[in-house]
Coordinates of N, CA and C in Angstrom, one line a residue:
M49 N 85.8 -138.3 115.6 CA 84.7 -139.0 114.9 C 83.4 -138.7 115.5
K50 N 83.4 -138.5 116.8 CA 82.1 -138.2 117.5 C 81.6 -136.8 117.0
R51 N 82.5 -135.9 116.8 CA 82.1 -134.5 116.4 C 81.5 -134.6 114.9
L52 N 82.1 -135.4 114.1 CA 81.7 -135.6 112.7 C 80.2 -136.1 112.7
I53 N 80.0 -137.1 113.5 CA 78.6 -137.7 113.5 C 77.6 -136.7 114.0
M54 N 78.0 -135.9 115.1 CA 77.1 -134.9 115.6 C 76.8 -133.8 114.6
A55 N 77.8 -133.4 113.8 CA 77.7 -132.4 112.8 C 76.7 -132.9 111.7
T56 N 76.9 -134.1 111.3 CA 76.0 -134.6 110.2 C 74.6 -134.8 110.7
L57 N 74.4 -135.0 111.9 CA 73.0 -135.1 112.4 C 72.4 -133.7 112.7
L58 N 73.2 -132.8 113.1 CA 72.8 -131.5 113.5 C 72.4 -130.6 112.3
V59 N 73.1 -130.6 111.2 CA 72.9 -129.8 110.0 C 71.5 -130.0 109.4
P60 N 71.1 -131.3 109.2 CA 69.8 -131.5 108.6 C 68.7 -131.1 109.5
S61 N 68.9 -131.2 110.8 CA 67.8 -130.9 111.8 C 67.7 -129.3 111.8
L62 N 68.7 -128.6 111.5 CA 68.6 -127.1 111.5 C 68.0 -126.6 110.1
V63 N 68.3 -127.3 109.1 CA 67.8 -126.9 107.7 C 66.4 -127.3 107.4
L64 N 66.0 -128.5 107.9 CA 64.6 -129.0 107.6 C 63.5 -128.1 108.0
P65 N 63.5 -127.5 109.2 CA 62.4 -126.6 109.6 C 62.3 -125.4 108.7
A66 N 63.3 -124.9 108.1 CA 63.2 -123.8 107.1 C 62.4 -124.2 105.9
F67 N 62.6 -125.4 105.4 CA 61.8 -125.9 104.3 C 60.3 -126.0 104.6
V68 N 60.1 -126.5 105.8 CA 58.7 -126.7 106.2 C 58.0 -125.4 106.4
V69 N 58.7 -124.4 107.0 CA 58.1 -123.0 107.1 C 57.8 -122.4 105.8
S70 N 58.8 -122.6 104.8 CA 58.6 -122.0 103.5 C 57.4 -122.6 102.8
A71 N 57.2 -123.9 102.9 CA 56.1 -124.6 102.2 C 54.8 -124.2 102.9
H72 N 54.8 -124.1 104.2 CA 53.6 -123.6 104.9 C 53.2 -122.2 104.6
S73 N 54.1 -121.3 104.4 CA 53.8 -120.0 104.0 C 53.2 -119.9 102.6
T74 N 53.7 -120.8 101.7 CA 53.1 -120.8 100.4 C 51.7 -121.2 100.4
F75 N 51.4 -122.3 101.2 CA 50.0 -122.7 101.4 C 49.2 -121.5 101.9
D76 N 49.7 -120.8 102.9 CA 48.9 -119.7 103.5 C 48.7 -118.6 102.5
R77 N 49.7 -118.3 101.6 CA 49.4 -117.3 100.6 C 48.4 -117.7 99.6
I78 N 48.4 -118.9 99.2 CA 47.4 -119.4 98.3 C 46.0 -119.4 99.0
E79 N 45.9 -119.9 100.2 CA 44.6 -119.8 100.9 C 44.1 -118.4 101.1
D80 N 45.0 -117.5 101.4 CA 44.6 -116.1 101.5 C 44.1 -115.5 100.2
R81 N 44.7 -115.9 99.1 CA 44.2 -115.4 97.8 C 42.8 -116.0 97.5
L82 N 42.6 -117.3 97.8 CA 41.3 -117.9 97.6 C 40.2 -117.2 98.5
E83 N 40.6 -116.9 99.7 CA 39.7 -116.2 100.6 C 39.3 -114.8 100.1
R84 N 40.3 -114.1 99.6 CA 40.1 -112.7 99.1 C 39.2 -112.8 97.8
Q85 N 39.4 -113.8 97.0 CA 38.6 -113.9 95.8 C 37.1 -114.2 96.2
Q86 N 37.0 -115.0 97.2 CA 35.6 -115.3 97.7 C 34.9 -114.1 98.2
Q87 N 35.7 -113.2 98.9 CA 35.1 -112.0 99.4 C 34.7 -111.1 98.3
R88 N 35.5 -111.0 97.2 CA 35.2 -110.2 96.0 C 33.9 -110.7 95.4
I89 N 33.7 -112.0 95.3 CA 32.5 -112.6 94.7 C 31.3 -112.1 95.6
E90 N 31.4 -112.3 96.9 CA 30.3 -111.9 97.8 C 30.0 -110.4 97.7
Q91 N 31.0 -109.6 97.6 CA 30.8 -108.2 97.4 C 30.1 -107.9 96.1
G92 N 30.5 -108.6 95.0 CA 29.8 -108.4 93.7 C 28.3 -108.8 93.8
V93 N 28.0 -109.8 94.5 CA 26.6 -110.2 94.7 C 25.8 -109.2 95.5
A94 N 26.4 -108.7 96.6 CA 25.8 -107.7 97.4 C 25.5 -106.4 96.7
S95 N 26.4 -106.0 95.8 CA 26.3 -104.7 95.1 C 25.5 -104.9 93.8
G96 N 25.1 -106.1 93.4 CA 24.4 -106.3 92.2 C 25.2 -106.3 90.9
E97 N 26.5 -106.4 91.1 CA 27.4 -106.4 89.9 C 27.4 -107.8 89.3
L98 N 27.1 -108.9 90.1 CA 27.1 -110.2 89.5 C 25.7 -110.8 89.5
T99 N 25.4 -111.5 88.4 CA 24.1 -112.1 88.3 C 24.2 -113.5 89.0
R100 N 23.1 -114.2 89.1 CA 23.1 -115.5 89.7 C 23.9 -116.5 88.9
K101 N 23.8 -116.4 87.6 CA 24.5 -117.3 86.7 C 26.0 -117.1 86.9
E102 N 26.4 -115.8 86.9 CA 27.9 -115.5 87.0 C 28.4 -115.9 88.4
T103 N 27.6 -115.8 89.4 CA 28.0 -116.2 90.8 C 28.2 -117.7 90.8
K104 N 27.3 -118.4 90.2 CA 27.4 -119.9 90.1 C 28.7 -120.3 89.4
Q105 N 29.0 -119.6 88.3 CA 30.2 -120.0 87.6 C 31.4 -119.7 88.4
L106 N 31.5 -118.6 89.1 CA 32.6 -118.2 89.9 C 32.8 -119.1 91.1
N107 N 31.7 -119.5 91.7 CA 31.8 -120.4 92.9 C 32.2 -121.8 92.5
Q108 N 31.8 -122.2 91.3 CA 32.3 -123.5 90.8 C 33.8 -123.5 90.5
E109 N 34.2 -122.3 90.0 CA 35.7 -122.2 89.7 C 36.5 -122.2 91.0
Q110 N 35.9 -121.5 92.1 CA 36.6 -121.5 93.4 C 36.7 -122.9 94.0
R111 N 35.6 -123.7 93.8 CA 35.6 -125.1 94.3 C 36.7 -125.9 93.6
R112 N 36.8 -125.7 92.3 CA 37.8 -126.5 91.5 C 39.2 -126.1 92.0
L113 N 39.4 -124.8 92.3 CA 40.7 -124.4 92.8 C 41.0 -125.0 94.2
H114 N 40.0 -125.1 95.0 CA 40.2 -125.7 96.3 C 40.6 -127.2 96.2
R115 N 39.8 -127.9 95.3 CA 40.1 -129.3 95.0 C 41.5 -129.5 94.5
K116 N 42.0 -128.6 93.6 CA 43.3 -128.7 93.0 C 44.4 -128.5 94.1
L117 N 44.1 -127.5 95.0 CA 45.1 -127.3 96.0 C 45.2 -128.4 97.0
N118 N 44.0 -129.0 97.3 CA 44.0 -130.2 98.2 C 44.8 -131.4 97.5
K119 N 44.6 -131.5 96.2 CA 45.3 -132.6 95.5 C 46.8 -132.4 95.5
F120 N 47.2 -131.1 95.3 CA 48.7 -130.8 95.3 C 49.3 -130.9 96.7
S121 N 48.5 -130.7 97.7 CA 49.0 -130.7 99.1 C 48.9 -132.0 99.8
R122 N 48.5 -133.1 99.1 CA 48.3 -134.4 99.7 C 49.7 -134.9 100.3
D123 N 50.7 -134.7 99.5 CA 52.0 -135.2 100.0 C 52.7 -134.3 101.0
G124 N 52.1 -133.1 101.3 CA 52.6 -132.2 102.3 C 53.6 -131.2 101.7
I125 N 54.0 -131.4 100.5 CA 55.0 -130.5 99.9 C 54.4 -129.9 98.6
L126 N 54.5 -128.6 98.4 CA 54.1 -128.0 97.2 C 55.3 -127.7 96.4
S127 N 55.5 -128.4 95.3 CA 56.7 -128.2 94.4 C 56.6 -126.9 93.7
A128 N 57.7 -126.5 93.1 CA 57.7 -125.3 92.4 C 56.8 -125.3 91.2
K129 N 56.7 -126.5 90.5 CA 55.8 -126.6 89.4 C 54.3 -126.5 89.8
E130 N 54.0 -127.2 90.9 CA 52.6 -127.1 91.5 C 52.3 -125.7 91.9
R131 N 53.2 -125.0 92.5 CA 53.0 -123.6 93.0 C 52.8 -122.7 91.8
R132 N 53.6 -122.9 90.7 CA 53.4 -122.1 89.5 C 52.0 -122.3 88.9
K133 N 51.6 -123.6 88.8 CA 50.3 -123.9 88.2 C 49.2 -123.3 89.0
M134 N 49.3 -123.4 90.4 CA 48.3 -122.9 91.2 C 48.2 -121.3 91.1
M135 N 49.3 -120.7 91.1 CA 49.3 -119.2 91.0 C 48.7 -118.8 89.6
A136 N 49.0 -119.5 88.6 CA 48.5 -119.2 87.3 C 47.0 -119.3 87.3
R137 N 46.5 -120.4 87.9 CA 45.0 -120.6 88.0 C 44.4 -119.5 88.8
L138 N 45.0 -119.1 89.9 CA 44.5 -118.1 90.7 C 44.5 -116.7 90.0
D139 N 45.5 -116.5 89.2 CA 45.5 -115.2 88.4 C 44.4 -115.3 87.4
R140 N 44.2 -116.4 86.7 CA 43.1 -116.5 85.8 C 41.7 -116.3 86.4
A141 N 41.5 -116.9 87.6 CA 40.3 -116.8 88.4 C 40.1 -115.3 88.8
S142 N 41.1 -114.6 89.2 CA 41.0 -113.2 89.5 C 40.6 -112.4 88.3
E143 N 41.2 -112.6 87.2 CA 40.8 -111.9 86.0 C 39.3 -112.2 85.6
H144 N 38.9 -113.5 85.8 CA 37.5 -113.9 85.5 C 36.5 -113.1 86.4
I145 N 36.9 -113.0 87.7 CA 36.0 -112.3 88.7 C 35.9 -110.8 88.2
Y146 N 37.1 -110.2 87.9 CA 37.1 -108.8 87.5 C 36.2 -108.6 86.2
S147 N 36.4 -109.5 85.2 CA 35.6 -109.3 84.0 C 34.1 -109.5 84.2
L148 N 33.7 -110.4 85.0 CA 32.3 -110.6 85.2 C 31.7 -109.5 86.1
K149 N 32.5 -108.9 87.0 CA 32.0 -107.8 87.8 C 31.8 -106.5 87.0
H150 N 32.5 -106.4 85.9 CA 32.5 -105.2 85.1 C 31.9 -105.3 83.8
N151 N 31.1 -106.3 83.5 CA 30.4 -106.5 82.3 C 29.0 -106.0 82.4
V152 N 28.7 -104.8 82.1 CA 27.4 -104.2 82.3 C 26.4 -104.8 81.3
S153 N 26.8 -105.2 80.2 CA 25.9 -105.7 79.1 C 25.1 -106.9 79.6
S154 N 25.7 -107.8 80.4 CA 25.0 -109.0 80.8 C 24.1 -108.8 82.0
R155 N 24.1 -107.7 82.7 CA 23.3 -107.5 83.8 C 21.8 -107.2 83.4
P156 N 20.9 -107.6 84.2 CA 19.5 -107.2 84.0 C 19.3 -105.7 83.9
R157 N 18.5 -105.2 83.1 CA 18.3 -103.8 82.9 C 17.9 -103.1 84.2
I158 N 17.0 -103.7 85.0 CA 16.5 -103.1 86.2 C 17.7 -102.8 87.2
R159 N 18.6 -103.7 87.3 CA 19.7 -103.5 88.2 C 20.6 -102.3 87.8
T160 N 20.9 -102.2 86.5 CA 21.7 -101.1 86.0 C 21.0 -99.8 86.2
E161 N 19.6 -99.8 86.0 CA 18.9 -98.5 86.1 C 18.9 -98.1 87.6
K162 N 18.8 -99.1 88.5 CA 18.8 -98.8 89.9 C 20.2 -98.2 90.3
R163 N 21.2 -98.8 89.7 CA 22.6 -98.3 90.0 C 22.7 -96.8 89.5
R164 N 22.2 -96.6 88.3 CA 22.2 -95.3 87.8 C 21.5 -94.3 88.6
E165 N 20.3 -94.7 89.2 CA 19.5 -93.8 90.0 C 20.2 -93.5 91.3
R166 N 21.0 -94.3 91.8 CA 21.7 -94.1 93.1 C 22.7 -92.9 93.0
H167 N 23.1 -92.6 91.8 CA 24.1 -91.5 91.7 C 23.3 -90.2 91.7
W168 N 23.7 -89.3 92.5 CA 23.1 -88.0 92.6 C 23.8 -87.1 91.6
V169 N 23.0 -86.2 91.0 CA 23.5 -85.3 90.0 C 23.2 -83.9 90.4
R170 N 24.0 -82.9 90.0 CA 23.9 -81.5 90.5 C 23.0 -80.8 89.5
D171 N 21.9 -80.2 90.0 CA 21.0 -79.3 89.3 C 21.5 -77.9 89.7
D172 N 21.0 -76.9 89.0 CA 21.4 -75.5 89.3 C 21.1 -75.1 90.7
R173 N 19.9 -75.5 91.2 CA 19.4 -75.0 92.5 C 19.5 -76.1 93.6
R174 N 19.5 -77.3 93.2 CA 19.4 -78.4 94.2 C 20.1 -79.6 93.7
W175 N 20.1 -80.6 94.5 CA 20.6 -81.9 94.1 C 19.4 -82.8 93.7
S176 N 19.5 -83.4 92.6 CA 18.4 -84.3 92.2 C 18.9 -85.7 92.0
Q177 N 18.0 -86.7 92.0 CA 18.5 -88.1 91.9 C 18.2 -88.7 90.6
T178 N 17.3 -88.1 89.8 CA 16.9 -88.8 88.5 C 17.3 -87.9 87.3
R179 N 17.4 -88.5 86.2 CA 17.7 -87.7 85.0 C 16.6 -86.8 84.6
S180 N 15.3 -87.1 84.9 CA 14.2 -86.3 84.5 C 14.3 -84.9 85.1
D181 N 15.0 -84.8 86.2 CA 15.1 -83.5 86.9 C 16.3 -82.7 86.3
W182 N 17.0 -83.2 85.4 CA 18.2 -82.5 84.9 C 17.7 -81.3 84.1
P183 N 18.4 -80.2 84.1 CA 18.0 -79.0 83.3 C 18.2 -79.3 81.8
R184 N 17.3 -78.8 81.0 CA 17.4 -78.9 79.6 C 18.3 -77.7 79.1
Y185 N 18.9 -77.8 77.9 CA 19.6 -76.7 77.4 C 18.7 -75.5 77.1
G186 N 19.1 -74.3 77.6 CA 18.4 -73.1 77.4 C 17.3 -72.9 78.5
Q187 N 17.1 -73.9 79.3 CA 16.0 -73.7 80.4 C 16.7 -73.6 81.7
R188 N 16.1 -72.9 82.6 CA 16.6 -72.8 84.0 C 15.5 -73.0 85.0

């Protein structure tokens, strides 16, 4: 009888830490994704790929994601349904960051011209930085 009682107490104490570690690693993965997305936004601002309005939209979206994660984690356990919802929202936010970083049409013209000027092009005799230095057809 004593062995049976010890076994029933021992099994849950061995299994419970595995569930806690699993839930903790899920939180860590979600936090890591949020951090990487924030770094992508900051990189987009630094490179001029994101306008102020786009940056504001993305930062608001990131705040909403943080609030949702805090709401889900209040009970200390992230259920499978909550995890799926959070991952889907993170996927959507990642796609949103990508689309705003790659939409040339909404950027101010000055920024896109500066980006274009940064690319060096090969002339016959030298490297030039602007299109006005490009050789014309039939000229050398």
